[in-house]
Amino acid sequence: MLASLPVLHILYIVATTGENVISNDLAYYANTIDQIWNDEYAWQNILRDTSIGSHVMLVTVLVRLALAHLSHWNAYAELYFGVGLFIIRTLLIYWAISAPIPTPSRWLILPLLTALVFSTVQINTFTFGETSLALGLVIAITSLGIWGVTRFPSCWLGATIAAVSSLLAAWSWGAGLVTFPMLALGMLLLGYRLRHYLVLAASFGLAITPYLIYVFPSTGSDIGFSEFLHFSPWVNAIGYPFTLGEELIAVGIFGIGLSGLILLGIGLCLMIQNRQKLRIASVPALMVICFGALTAWQVSIARDGLAPWYLTLFMEFWIGLAGFAAMMLLMSSSLQKITKAWAWATLVWLAFLYAMSGWTYTDKIFSHYHLYSRSPAAAACLRSYSTTPTYCEERLFQGGHGDYQAVIDLGRVLEKNQLSVFSPHQKQTLQGDFGLANVVADPTVRWVEGDRDTPQPWYSYKRLNIQIPNSHSATWTVSLPQHLEQATLRSAVRLAHNATGAADVSLTRLIENEPPEILWSSQLDPSDGWQPLRIPLTRYFGQEVTLQFSTGSSIAGGEDADAVFRYPHLNLTLEAAGEPTPLSAPLPSNLDFSPRFPSLSVQDWRADLSDSTSWQIEGLDPVPGKSKWAVLPNAQPKLILANSPQLLLADYTYLYVRLAASAAIHPKVLRATLELDDEHLTSTTITIPLLQDDQEHGYTYKLALSEIPKTAHLIGLSIEPLHLHPRVQRPEEQRQNWLDLYEVRLLARHRSRSPEKASL
């Protein structure tokens, strides 16, 4: 029971965060899966096509294909399968380490192993399919090799298991290559004969071949010999699992890593002094330690930084050290006192580090890592790829590099094959659609979590509730598919935790030119708990349905009677796939040729770009005789507003920018920074990927998405019409480095949308 708690904790986190989204690195596999699904794939290229970056991932891709076939490429299928792989590896290592320990004491090792294997510092591994599956396969297959070598010592079966597991690990992820020296060390300590090593050597020759042909030539290497001997990065990598993530990467990380190496050195000296039986029994734990130390060395010389999923590999060092200490403590009561003292000191130190790293996980998730790319917002952006605004790219691909076409390409493949968010069983969420044009809400509406209604950003990976103040509402327009078997709106409602009076709460369907249809309504009291909502919508198949979530005026004198709707979402079941729907040309809703584009108005605030004294201009030079600006070499083009506009941003709905830029610059992304007078949020940055042509376009960004406080004023504005991040490719000819900025506006609130392009 005790051993299952860390496993259940991780499973709970996985099950209650994010949505079924294929994003980030997983997009690399979309075209291959598309070709295989449609019998167009040339299987002789499988090794080449699964050599990705610095990894050969044949085994991982084949497992992914099987899971995708069984689940319509459901992201959770990979996540749960990955957790299952880590459970298998825990059992294999437990059997290997505990085999020589007397039966009554053996079970004590299992809770120790599960606590480390399923610690929350590894949450970035468990919550993204690429890391969970690839690392799970490497770790589980490597553990199989350790178990086989120690379970069948000095025989052909043990050597065969070592050879096969090493090959499979190396073809699952790049870290699998270090399985070979690790298992060779174990075979040496267990007295394997020379002929057994020949099997392992043959396996290594086969495993390294695709790396030599496809990986090393394409990735290149500028690693000098001296870098192989750098001590500090290696020690930092070993200490990384017990820091709280990147924010504390330089706080105590070297000392933690060094403490592990010192404890290991003392333990090895004590082991050597003891009898032969104890030395043989230590081999499984030493092999695990070796794997963790070798992967830490591998990553420290091949990577500039330590991504959070790498610590799953480095944690192997500490798992092995914990098993080593526990094994020595439980093996016999006749050990020297100093050996027992070392074992206790090691386990106490590990317990302290484990407690320091924490049981929580939210402090270990960062916005530029993968869980955010599985958020409800990411799911909505992918599902609506043909009309989604260009700035949705940053929800699916962390980094915001401006390649909006990547969203289109991924969405088309998934929709064509009914995969992920386009599977027969779909979920559409109000939280995710909040970033799109089909949700309209007052600035006072906010997203919250928990019983205390703690505010959270709408793009959070958490499944949030929407809090609607009294006398306000939020509308959600959804298009129900024609071939629909079932559609159900699921939610629950209560009053906010600080409500002081009752209120009328309702859910209605708005119908143009007709009275609204009440789907649910009730008068709620602060003492009422969650009232479940389950509204069937199947009868509206093939229609566009507008749902309004409303809180009426408070009753009995209560001024704060906000309603909270719990994670409103639609569960959709579609009929079996028939003929594929023709794919339409993308119409991003934040571009001026979209039917959903907002109209311009004389009430808008308009920046005067013609007055050069109003702007501080950097990295741009006027082109003589033309309206264009030349983008200067080695400079970031930027316009900074000289005067403070002092605008209440709650009075405006969108930032609007109209410009054109050279198609030879790729990718293109605009970045605007709004300076605010709010003490909690002094500035916010907006990123808008641009189309890859040289035509004039108007772009918008929905200001509500920036979580700007409703009392904040705009006191400064800077615009980078072309944000030249390191991945931007610029033409060598200076005449092709140009842009033309025509207009910058803030669009005023309380105006209707127009299907026509405004000409103001």
Short mmCIF file of C-alpha atoms in Angstrom, two decimals, residues 86-500:
data_model
loop_
_atom_site.label_atom_id
_atom_site.label_comp_id
_atom_site.label_asym_id
_atom_site.label_seq_id
_atom_site.Cartn_x
_atom_site.Cartn_y
_atom_site.Cartn_z
CA PHE A 86 8.04 3.02 -15.12
CA ILE A 87 6.08 0.59 -12.95
CA ILE A 88 7.67 -2.32 -14.84
CA ARG A 89 11.16 -0.87 -14.42
CA THR A 90 10.54 -0.41 -10.69
CA LEU A 91 9.58 -4.07 -10.30
CA LEU A 92 12.55 -5.27 -12.36
CA ILE A 93 15.04 -3.26 -10.30
CA TYR A 94 13.30 -4.32 -7.08
CA TRP A 95 13.64 -8.00 -8.03
CA ALA A 96 17.28 -7.53 -9.01
CA ILE A 97 18.36 -5.59 -5.91
CA SER A 98 16.26 -7.47 -3.34
CA ALA A 99 17.03 -11.02 -4.54
CA PRO A 100 19.83 -11.70 -2.00
CA ILE A 101 17.99 -10.01 0.88
CA PRO A 102 16.08 -12.21 3.38
CA THR A 103 12.37 -12.36 2.51
CA PRO A 104 10.89 -10.63 5.62
CA SER A 105 12.98 -7.48 5.02
CA ARG A 106 12.89 -7.47 1.21
CA TRP A 107 9.64 -5.53 0.85
CA LEU A 108 11.13 -2.44 2.56
CA ILE A 109 13.05 -1.62 -0.63
CA LEU A 110 9.93 -1.27 -2.80
CA PRO A 111 8.50 1.92 -1.14
CA LEU A 112 11.98 3.43 -1.33
CA LEU A 113 12.19 2.77 -5.08
CA THR A 114 8.67 3.98 -5.92
CA ALA A 115 9.21 7.19 -3.95
CA LEU A 116 12.21 8.06 -6.13
CA VAL A 117 10.96 6.69 -9.46
CA PHE A 118 7.63 8.51 -9.13
CA SER A 119 8.82 11.69 -7.41
CA THR A 120 7.11 14.90 -8.52
CA VAL A 121 10.41 16.44 -9.66
CA GLN A 122 9.94 14.22 -12.72
CA ILE A 123 6.51 15.65 -13.54
CA ASN A 124 7.76 17.16 -16.82
CA THR A 125 8.57 13.61 -17.95
CA PHE A 126 5.28 12.02 -16.94
CA THR A 127 3.00 14.70 -18.43
CA PHE A 128 4.21 14.75 -22.04
CA GLY A 129 3.97 11.81 -24.41
CA GLU A 130 7.38 12.16 -26.06
CA THR A 131 9.32 12.15 -22.78
CA SER A 132 7.07 9.69 -20.97
CA LEU A 133 7.18 7.11 -23.76
CA ALA A 134 10.80 7.49 -24.90
CA LEU A 135 12.34 7.70 -21.44
CA GLY A 136 9.97 5.03 -20.13
CA LEU A 137 11.14 2.65 -22.84
CA VAL A 138 14.82 3.39 -22.24
CA ILE A 139 14.52 3.00 -18.47
CA ALA A 140 12.33 -0.14 -18.61
CA ILE A 141 14.46 -1.88 -21.26
CA THR A 142 17.67 -0.99 -19.42
CA SER A 143 16.17 -2.40 -16.22
CA LEU A 144 15.34 -5.59 -18.10
CA GLY A 145 19.00 -5.85 -19.03
CA ILE A 146 20.10 -5.35 -15.43
CA TRP A 147 17.62 -7.96 -14.23
CA GLY A 148 18.69 -10.45 -16.91
CA VAL A 149 22.44 -10.06 -16.29
CA THR A 150 22.04 -10.55 -12.54
CA ARG A 151 19.29 -13.19 -12.65
CA PHE A 152 21.20 -15.45 -15.08
CA PRO A 153 24.86 -14.73 -14.29
CA SER A 154 27.71 -16.11 -16.41
CA CYS A 155 25.45 -17.84 -18.93
CA TRP A 156 24.23 -17.32 -22.50
CA LEU A 157 20.72 -16.34 -21.45
CA GLY A 158 22.00 -13.45 -19.34
CA ALA A 159 24.31 -12.31 -22.15
CA THR A 160 21.50 -12.55 -24.71
CA ILE A 161 19.13 -10.49 -22.56
CA ALA A 162 21.90 -7.91 -22.17
CA ALA A 163 22.53 -7.75 -25.93
CA VAL A 164 18.86 -7.50 -26.92
CA SER A 165 17.95 -4.96 -24.24
CA SER A 166 20.95 -2.78 -25.11
CA LEU A 167 19.99 -2.74 -28.77
CA LEU A 168 16.36 -1.87 -28.03
CA ALA A 169 17.36 0.85 -25.54
CA ALA A 170 19.79 2.43 -28.03
CA TRP A 171 17.03 2.50 -30.67
CA SER A 172 14.53 4.03 -28.25
CA TRP A 173 16.44 7.21 -27.37
CA GLY A 174 20.02 8.47 -27.49
CA ALA A 175 20.61 7.80 -23.79
CA GLY A 176 20.17 4.09 -24.48
CA LEU A 177 23.70 3.96 -25.90
CA VAL A 178 25.21 4.08 -22.41
CA THR A 179 23.40 0.82 -21.61
CA PHE A 180 26.26 -1.04 -23.31
CA PRO A 181 29.12 0.05 -21.00
CA MET A 182 26.81 -0.21 -17.98
CA LEU A 183 25.87 -3.84 -18.72
CA ALA A 184 29.47 -4.66 -19.65
CA LEU A 185 30.52 -3.49 -16.19
CA GLY A 186 27.88 -5.70 -14.58
CA MET A 187 28.98 -8.69 -16.63
CA LEU A 188 32.59 -8.05 -15.59
CA LEU A 189 31.71 -7.92 -11.89
CA LEU A 190 29.66 -11.11 -12.19
CA GLY A 191 32.40 -13.09 -13.93
CA TYR A 192 31.00 -13.48 -17.46
CA ARG A 193 33.35 -15.17 -19.94
CA LEU A 194 34.91 -13.52 -22.98
CA ARG A 195 32.54 -15.21 -25.44
CA HIS A 196 29.61 -13.59 -23.71
CA TYR A 197 31.04 -10.15 -24.41
CA LEU A 198 31.14 -10.95 -28.13
CA VAL A 199 27.33 -11.09 -28.17
CA LEU A 200 27.17 -7.67 -26.49
CA ALA A 201 29.79 -6.30 -28.90
CA ALA A 202 27.83 -7.53 -31.93
CA SER A 203 24.71 -5.87 -30.55
CA PHE A 204 26.63 -2.62 -30.06
CA GLY A 205 27.86 -2.72 -33.66
CA LEU A 206 24.30 -3.05 -34.90
CA ALA A 207 22.97 -0.37 -32.54
CA ILE A 208 25.59 2.25 -33.43
CA THR A 209 25.19 1.87 -37.21
CA PRO A 210 22.20 4.24 -37.71
CA TYR A 211 23.87 6.76 -35.42
CA LEU A 212 26.96 6.70 -37.63
CA ILE A 213 24.94 6.96 -40.84
CA TYR A 214 22.10 9.33 -39.95
CA VAL A 215 22.68 11.03 -36.59
CA PHE A 216 26.31 12.02 -36.18
CA PRO A 217 26.82 13.42 -39.72
CA SER A 218 23.69 15.59 -39.51
CA THR A 219 24.13 16.88 -35.96
CA GLY A 220 27.87 17.38 -36.18
CA SER A 221 30.04 17.86 -33.12
CA ASP A 222 32.37 20.60 -31.93
CA ILE A 223 33.07 18.96 -28.57
CA GLY A 224 36.76 19.10 -27.75
CA PHE A 225 38.60 16.45 -25.78
CA SER A 226 38.87 18.73 -22.76
CA GLU A 227 35.07 18.98 -22.56
CA PHE A 228 34.88 15.23 -21.95
CA LEU A 229 36.76 15.84 -18.72
CA HIS A 230 34.70 18.78 -17.38
CA PHE A 231 33.83 17.91 -13.82
CA SER A 232 31.42 20.65 -12.74
CA PRO A 233 28.71 20.14 -15.42
CA TRP A 234 28.71 16.42 -14.67
CA VAL A 235 28.35 16.97 -10.92
CA ASN A 236 25.61 19.55 -11.56
CA ALA A 237 23.71 17.01 -13.64
CA ILE A 238 23.90 14.45 -10.83
CA GLY A 239 22.59 17.02 -8.34
CA TYR A 240 19.79 18.25 -10.61
CA PRO A 241 17.04 15.80 -9.50
CA PHE A 242 16.82 17.35 -6.04
CA THR A 243 16.56 20.97 -7.09
CA LEU A 244 13.19 22.57 -7.72
CA GLY A 245 13.88 23.07 -11.41
CA GLU A 246 15.61 25.64 -13.55
CA GLU A 247 15.05 28.52 -11.13
CA LEU A 248 17.36 26.88 -8.56
CA ILE A 249 19.81 25.37 -11.00
CA ALA A 250 22.71 27.31 -9.46
CA VAL A 251 21.61 27.09 -5.81
CA GLY A 252 23.20 24.10 -4.13
CA ILE A 253 23.07 21.87 -7.19
CA PHE A 254 26.83 21.26 -7.27
CA GLY A 255 26.93 20.50 -3.55
CA ILE A 256 24.07 18.00 -3.85
CA GLY A 257 25.77 16.21 -6.74
CA LEU A 258 29.11 16.19 -4.93
CA SER A 259 27.50 14.77 -1.79
CA GLY A 260 26.17 11.84 -3.83
CA LEU A 261 29.59 11.10 -5.29
CA ILE A 262 31.24 11.27 -1.85
CA LEU A 263 28.68 8.90 -0.35
CA LEU A 264 29.16 6.55 -3.29
CA GLY A 265 32.94 6.59 -2.84
CA ILE A 266 32.68 5.77 0.86
CA GLY A 267 30.16 3.01 0.15
CA LEU A 268 32.42 1.40 -2.46
CA CYS A 269 35.35 1.36 -0.03
CA LEU A 270 33.20 -0.28 2.64
CA MET A 271 31.83 -2.80 0.15
CA ILE A 272 35.32 -3.87 -0.94
CA GLN A 273 36.30 -4.50 2.68
CA ASN A 274 33.35 -6.85 3.20
CA ARG A 275 33.00 -10.44 2.07
CA GLN A 276 32.57 -11.60 -1.54
CA LYS A 277 28.84 -12.35 -1.13
CA LEU A 278 28.10 -8.74 -0.34
CA ARG A 279 30.13 -7.51 -3.31
CA ILE A 280 28.17 -9.76 -5.69
CA ALA A 281 24.88 -8.66 -4.16
CA SER A 282 25.81 -5.02 -4.78
CA VAL A 283 26.12 -5.42 -8.57
CA PRO A 284 22.48 -4.56 -9.55
CA ALA A 285 22.53 -1.32 -7.54
CA LEU A 286 25.98 -0.42 -8.88
CA MET A 287 24.75 -0.92 -12.45
CA VAL A 288 21.85 1.47 -11.84
CA ILE A 289 24.29 4.01 -10.36
CA CYS A 290 26.55 3.57 -13.38
CA PHE A 291 23.68 4.20 -15.80
CA GLY A 292 22.70 7.43 -14.00
CA ALA A 293 26.31 8.65 -13.85
CA LEU A 294 26.95 7.86 -17.54
CA THR A 295 23.79 9.59 -18.75
CA ALA A 296 24.67 12.63 -16.63
CA TRP A 297 28.08 12.70 -18.33
CA GLN A 298 26.51 12.18 -21.76
CA VAL A 299 24.03 15.05 -21.36
CA SER A 300 26.53 17.41 -19.72
CA ILE A 301 28.85 17.27 -22.76
CA ALA A 302 26.16 17.17 -25.47
CA ARG A 303 23.70 19.80 -24.19
CA ASP A 304 24.15 23.45 -23.25
CA GLY A 305 21.56 23.25 -20.47
CA LEU A 306 19.66 20.77 -18.36
CA ALA A 307 16.07 20.36 -19.51
CA PRO A 308 13.77 19.11 -16.72
CA TRP A 309 13.05 15.74 -18.35
CA TYR A 310 16.75 14.84 -18.26
CA LEU A 311 16.62 14.53 -14.48
CA THR A 312 14.70 11.26 -14.96
CA LEU A 313 17.96 9.83 -16.28
CA PHE A 314 20.05 11.44 -13.56
CA MET A 315 17.65 10.16 -10.87
CA GLU A 316 18.92 6.67 -11.70
CA PHE A 317 22.14 7.55 -9.85
CA TRP A 318 20.17 8.24 -6.65
CA ILE A 319 17.86 5.25 -7.12
CA GLY A 320 20.90 3.02 -7.37
CA LEU A 321 22.54 4.70 -4.37
CA ALA A 322 19.38 4.21 -2.29
CA GLY A 323 19.19 0.54 -3.32
CA PHE A 324 22.90 0.11 -2.56
CA ALA A 325 22.51 1.53 0.96
CA ALA A 326 19.30 -0.39 1.71
CA MET A 327 20.78 -3.64 0.44
CA MET A 328 23.89 -3.28 2.64
CA LEU A 329 21.73 -2.46 5.64
CA LEU A 330 19.34 -5.39 5.16
CA MET A 331 21.75 -8.06 3.97
CA SER A 332 23.13 -9.10 7.32
CA SER A 333 23.21 -8.07 10.96
CA SER A 334 26.92 -8.90 11.16
CA LEU A 335 28.11 -5.88 9.17
CA GLN A 336 30.64 -3.52 10.69
CA LYS A 337 29.17 -0.60 12.59
CA ILE A 338 30.77 1.89 10.22
CA THR A 339 29.06 0.21 7.26
CA LYS A 340 25.67 0.41 8.97
CA ALA A 341 26.36 4.03 9.92
CA TRP A 342 27.15 4.84 6.27
CA ALA A 343 23.95 3.13 5.08
CA TRP A 344 21.80 5.00 7.59
CA ALA A 345 23.50 8.32 6.81
CA THR A 346 22.92 7.80 3.08
CA LEU A 347 19.24 6.98 3.50
CA VAL A 348 18.67 9.88 5.91
CA TRP A 349 20.38 12.28 3.47
CA LEU A 350 18.22 10.96 0.64
CA ALA A 351 15.10 11.39 2.77
CA PHE A 352 16.09 15.00 3.47
CA LEU A 353 16.69 15.72 -0.22
CA TYR A 354 13.39 14.07 -1.12
CA ALA A 355 11.53 16.18 1.45
CA MET A 356 13.30 19.31 0.22
CA SER A 357 12.25 18.66 -3.38
CA GLY A 358 8.64 18.57 -2.23
CA TRP A 359 5.46 16.59 -2.79
CA THR A 360 3.87 19.33 -4.90
CA TYR A 361 4.34 19.63 -8.64
CA THR A 362 3.12 23.09 -9.71
CA ASP A 363 6.40 24.69 -8.65
CA LYS A 364 8.22 22.38 -11.08
CA ILE A 365 6.18 23.26 -14.17
CA PHE A 366 7.41 26.17 -16.27
CA SER A 367 5.49 27.98 -19.01
CA HIS A 368 8.03 27.15 -21.70
CA TYR A 369 7.85 23.41 -21.09
CA HIS A 370 5.59 20.75 -22.48
CA LEU A 371 2.60 20.53 -20.15
CA TYR A 372 1.42 23.96 -21.32
CA SER A 373 1.37 22.62 -24.90
CA ARG A 374 -1.26 20.10 -23.73
CA SER A 375 -3.49 22.76 -22.17
CA PRO A 376 -7.18 23.20 -23.04
CA ALA A 377 -6.09 26.30 -24.96
CA ALA A 378 -3.69 24.21 -27.06
CA ALA A 379 -6.47 21.69 -27.77
CA ALA A 380 -8.82 24.45 -28.93
CA CYS A 381 -6.18 26.01 -31.16
CA LEU A 382 -5.46 22.67 -32.81
CA ARG A 383 -9.13 21.75 -33.27
CA SER A 384 -9.84 25.13 -34.92
CA TYR A 385 -6.58 25.23 -36.89
CA SER A 386 -8.24 26.49 -40.09
CA THR A 387 -9.62 29.62 -38.38
CA THR A 388 -7.48 29.89 -35.26
CA PRO A 389 -5.58 33.18 -34.82
CA THR A 390 -1.93 33.07 -35.80
CA TYR A 391 -0.85 33.72 -32.20
CA CYS A 392 -2.20 30.28 -31.27
CA GLU A 393 1.12 28.91 -32.48
CA GLU A 394 2.74 29.60 -29.11
CA ARG A 395 0.14 27.44 -27.37
CA LEU A 396 1.17 24.34 -29.36
CA PHE A 397 4.83 25.02 -29.96
CA GLN A 398 6.68 26.60 -27.03
CA GLY A 399 9.08 29.32 -28.09
CA GLY A 400 6.74 31.39 -30.25
CA HIS A 401 9.00 31.34 -33.28
CA GLY A 402 6.32 32.56 -35.68
CA ASP A 403 5.84 29.47 -37.84
CA TYR A 404 2.04 29.55 -37.99
CA GLN A 405 2.12 27.14 -40.95
CA ALA A 406 3.23 24.39 -38.54
CA VAL A 407 -0.20 24.60 -36.86
CA ILE A 408 -1.94 24.25 -40.23
CA ASP A 409 0.19 21.29 -41.31
CA LEU A 410 -0.34 19.41 -38.04
CA GLY A 411 -4.07 20.09 -37.94
CA ARG A 412 -4.62 18.89 -41.51
CA VAL A 413 -2.90 15.57 -40.90
CA LEU A 414 -4.77 14.91 -37.66
CA GLU A 415 -8.16 15.88 -39.09
CA LYS A 416 -7.62 13.78 -42.22
CA ASN A 417 -6.96 10.66 -40.13
CA GLN A 418 -9.35 11.37 -37.21
CA LEU A 419 -6.54 11.54 -34.68
CA SER A 420 -6.16 13.32 -31.33
CA VAL A 421 -8.64 16.22 -31.05
CA PHE A 422 -10.34 15.00 -34.25
CA SER A 423 -11.01 11.47 -32.99
CA PRO A 424 -14.58 10.11 -32.87
CA HIS A 425 -14.68 10.99 -29.15
CA GLN A 426 -13.94 14.68 -28.68
CA LYS A 427 -13.99 17.25 -25.93
CA GLN A 428 -14.44 20.97 -26.57
CA THR A 429 -13.89 23.32 -23.64
CA LEU A 430 -14.99 26.86 -22.87
CA GLN A 431 -11.62 27.51 -21.26
CA GLY A 432 -9.74 26.54 -24.41
CA ASP A 433 -12.04 28.46 -26.75
CA PHE A 434 -11.63 31.60 -24.62
CA GLY A 435 -8.62 32.47 -26.76
CA LEU A 436 -10.64 32.20 -29.99
CA ALA A 437 -13.22 34.45 -31.60
CA ASN A 438 -16.21 32.30 -30.57
CA VAL A 439 -16.13 33.33 -26.88
CA VAL A 440 -17.23 36.80 -25.78
CA ALA A 441 -16.92 37.77 -22.12
CA ASP A 442 -16.77 40.92 -20.02
CA PRO A 443 -13.29 41.85 -18.65
CA THR A 444 -14.59 41.11 -15.12
CA VAL A 445 -15.00 37.41 -15.97
CA ARG A 446 -12.06 35.40 -14.67
CA TRP A 447 -10.73 31.85 -14.56
CA VAL A 448 -10.28 30.24 -11.14
CA GLU A 449 -9.44 26.92 -9.50
CA GLY A 450 -10.16 25.18 -6.23
CA ASP A 451 -12.58 25.82 -3.41
CA ARG A 452 -11.08 29.28 -2.79
CA ASP A 453 -11.53 30.35 -6.43
CA THR A 454 -7.86 31.15 -6.92
CA PRO A 455 -7.34 33.15 -10.15
CA GLN A 456 -5.34 31.45 -12.90
CA PRO A 457 -4.45 32.42 -16.48
CA TRP A 458 -6.89 31.09 -19.06
CA TYR A 459 -4.08 29.28 -20.91
CA SER A 460 -3.15 27.22 -17.83
CA TYR A 461 -2.60 23.48 -18.19
CA LYS A 462 -5.08 23.07 -15.31
CA ARG A 463 -8.78 22.53 -15.94
CA LEU A 464 -10.27 25.75 -14.66
CA ASN A 465 -13.66 27.06 -13.61
CA ILE A 466 -15.14 30.29 -14.96
CA GLN A 467 -16.30 32.88 -12.43
CA ILE A 468 -19.00 35.22 -13.75
CA PRO A 469 -19.85 38.31 -11.66
CA ASN A 470 -23.47 39.14 -10.89
CA SER A 471 -25.32 40.85 -13.75
CA HIS A 472 -22.74 39.61 -16.25
CA SER A 473 -22.42 36.76 -18.72
CA ALA A 474 -20.14 34.89 -21.09
CA THR A 475 -21.25 33.55 -24.47
CA TRP A 476 -19.79 30.53 -26.20
CA THR A 477 -20.59 29.73 -29.83
CA VAL A 478 -19.95 26.16 -30.98
CA SER A 479 -20.51 24.45 -34.31
CA LEU A 480 -21.89 20.95 -33.85
CA PRO A 481 -20.85 18.49 -36.59
CA GLN A 482 -23.40 17.16 -39.03
CA HIS A 483 -22.49 13.50 -38.42
CA LEU A 484 -23.06 13.57 -34.67
CA GLU A 485 -24.16 10.66 -32.51
CA GLN A 486 -24.15 12.42 -29.18
CA ALA A 487 -23.36 15.85 -27.74
CA THR A 488 -23.57 16.69 -24.05
CA LEU A 489 -22.64 19.85 -22.19
CA ARG A 490 -21.05 18.94 -18.85
CA SER A 491 -20.41 21.30 -15.94
CA ALA A 492 -21.57 22.15 -12.42
CA VAL A 493 -22.35 25.47 -10.79
CA ARG A 494 -22.19 27.09 -7.36
CA LEU A 495 -21.78 30.58 -5.99
CA ALA A 496 -18.29 31.91 -5.38
CA HIS A 497 -16.72 31.16 -1.99
CA ASN A 498 -17.08 34.81 -0.90
CA ALA A 499 -20.73 35.22 -1.97
CA THR A 500 -22.86 37.14 0.57
#
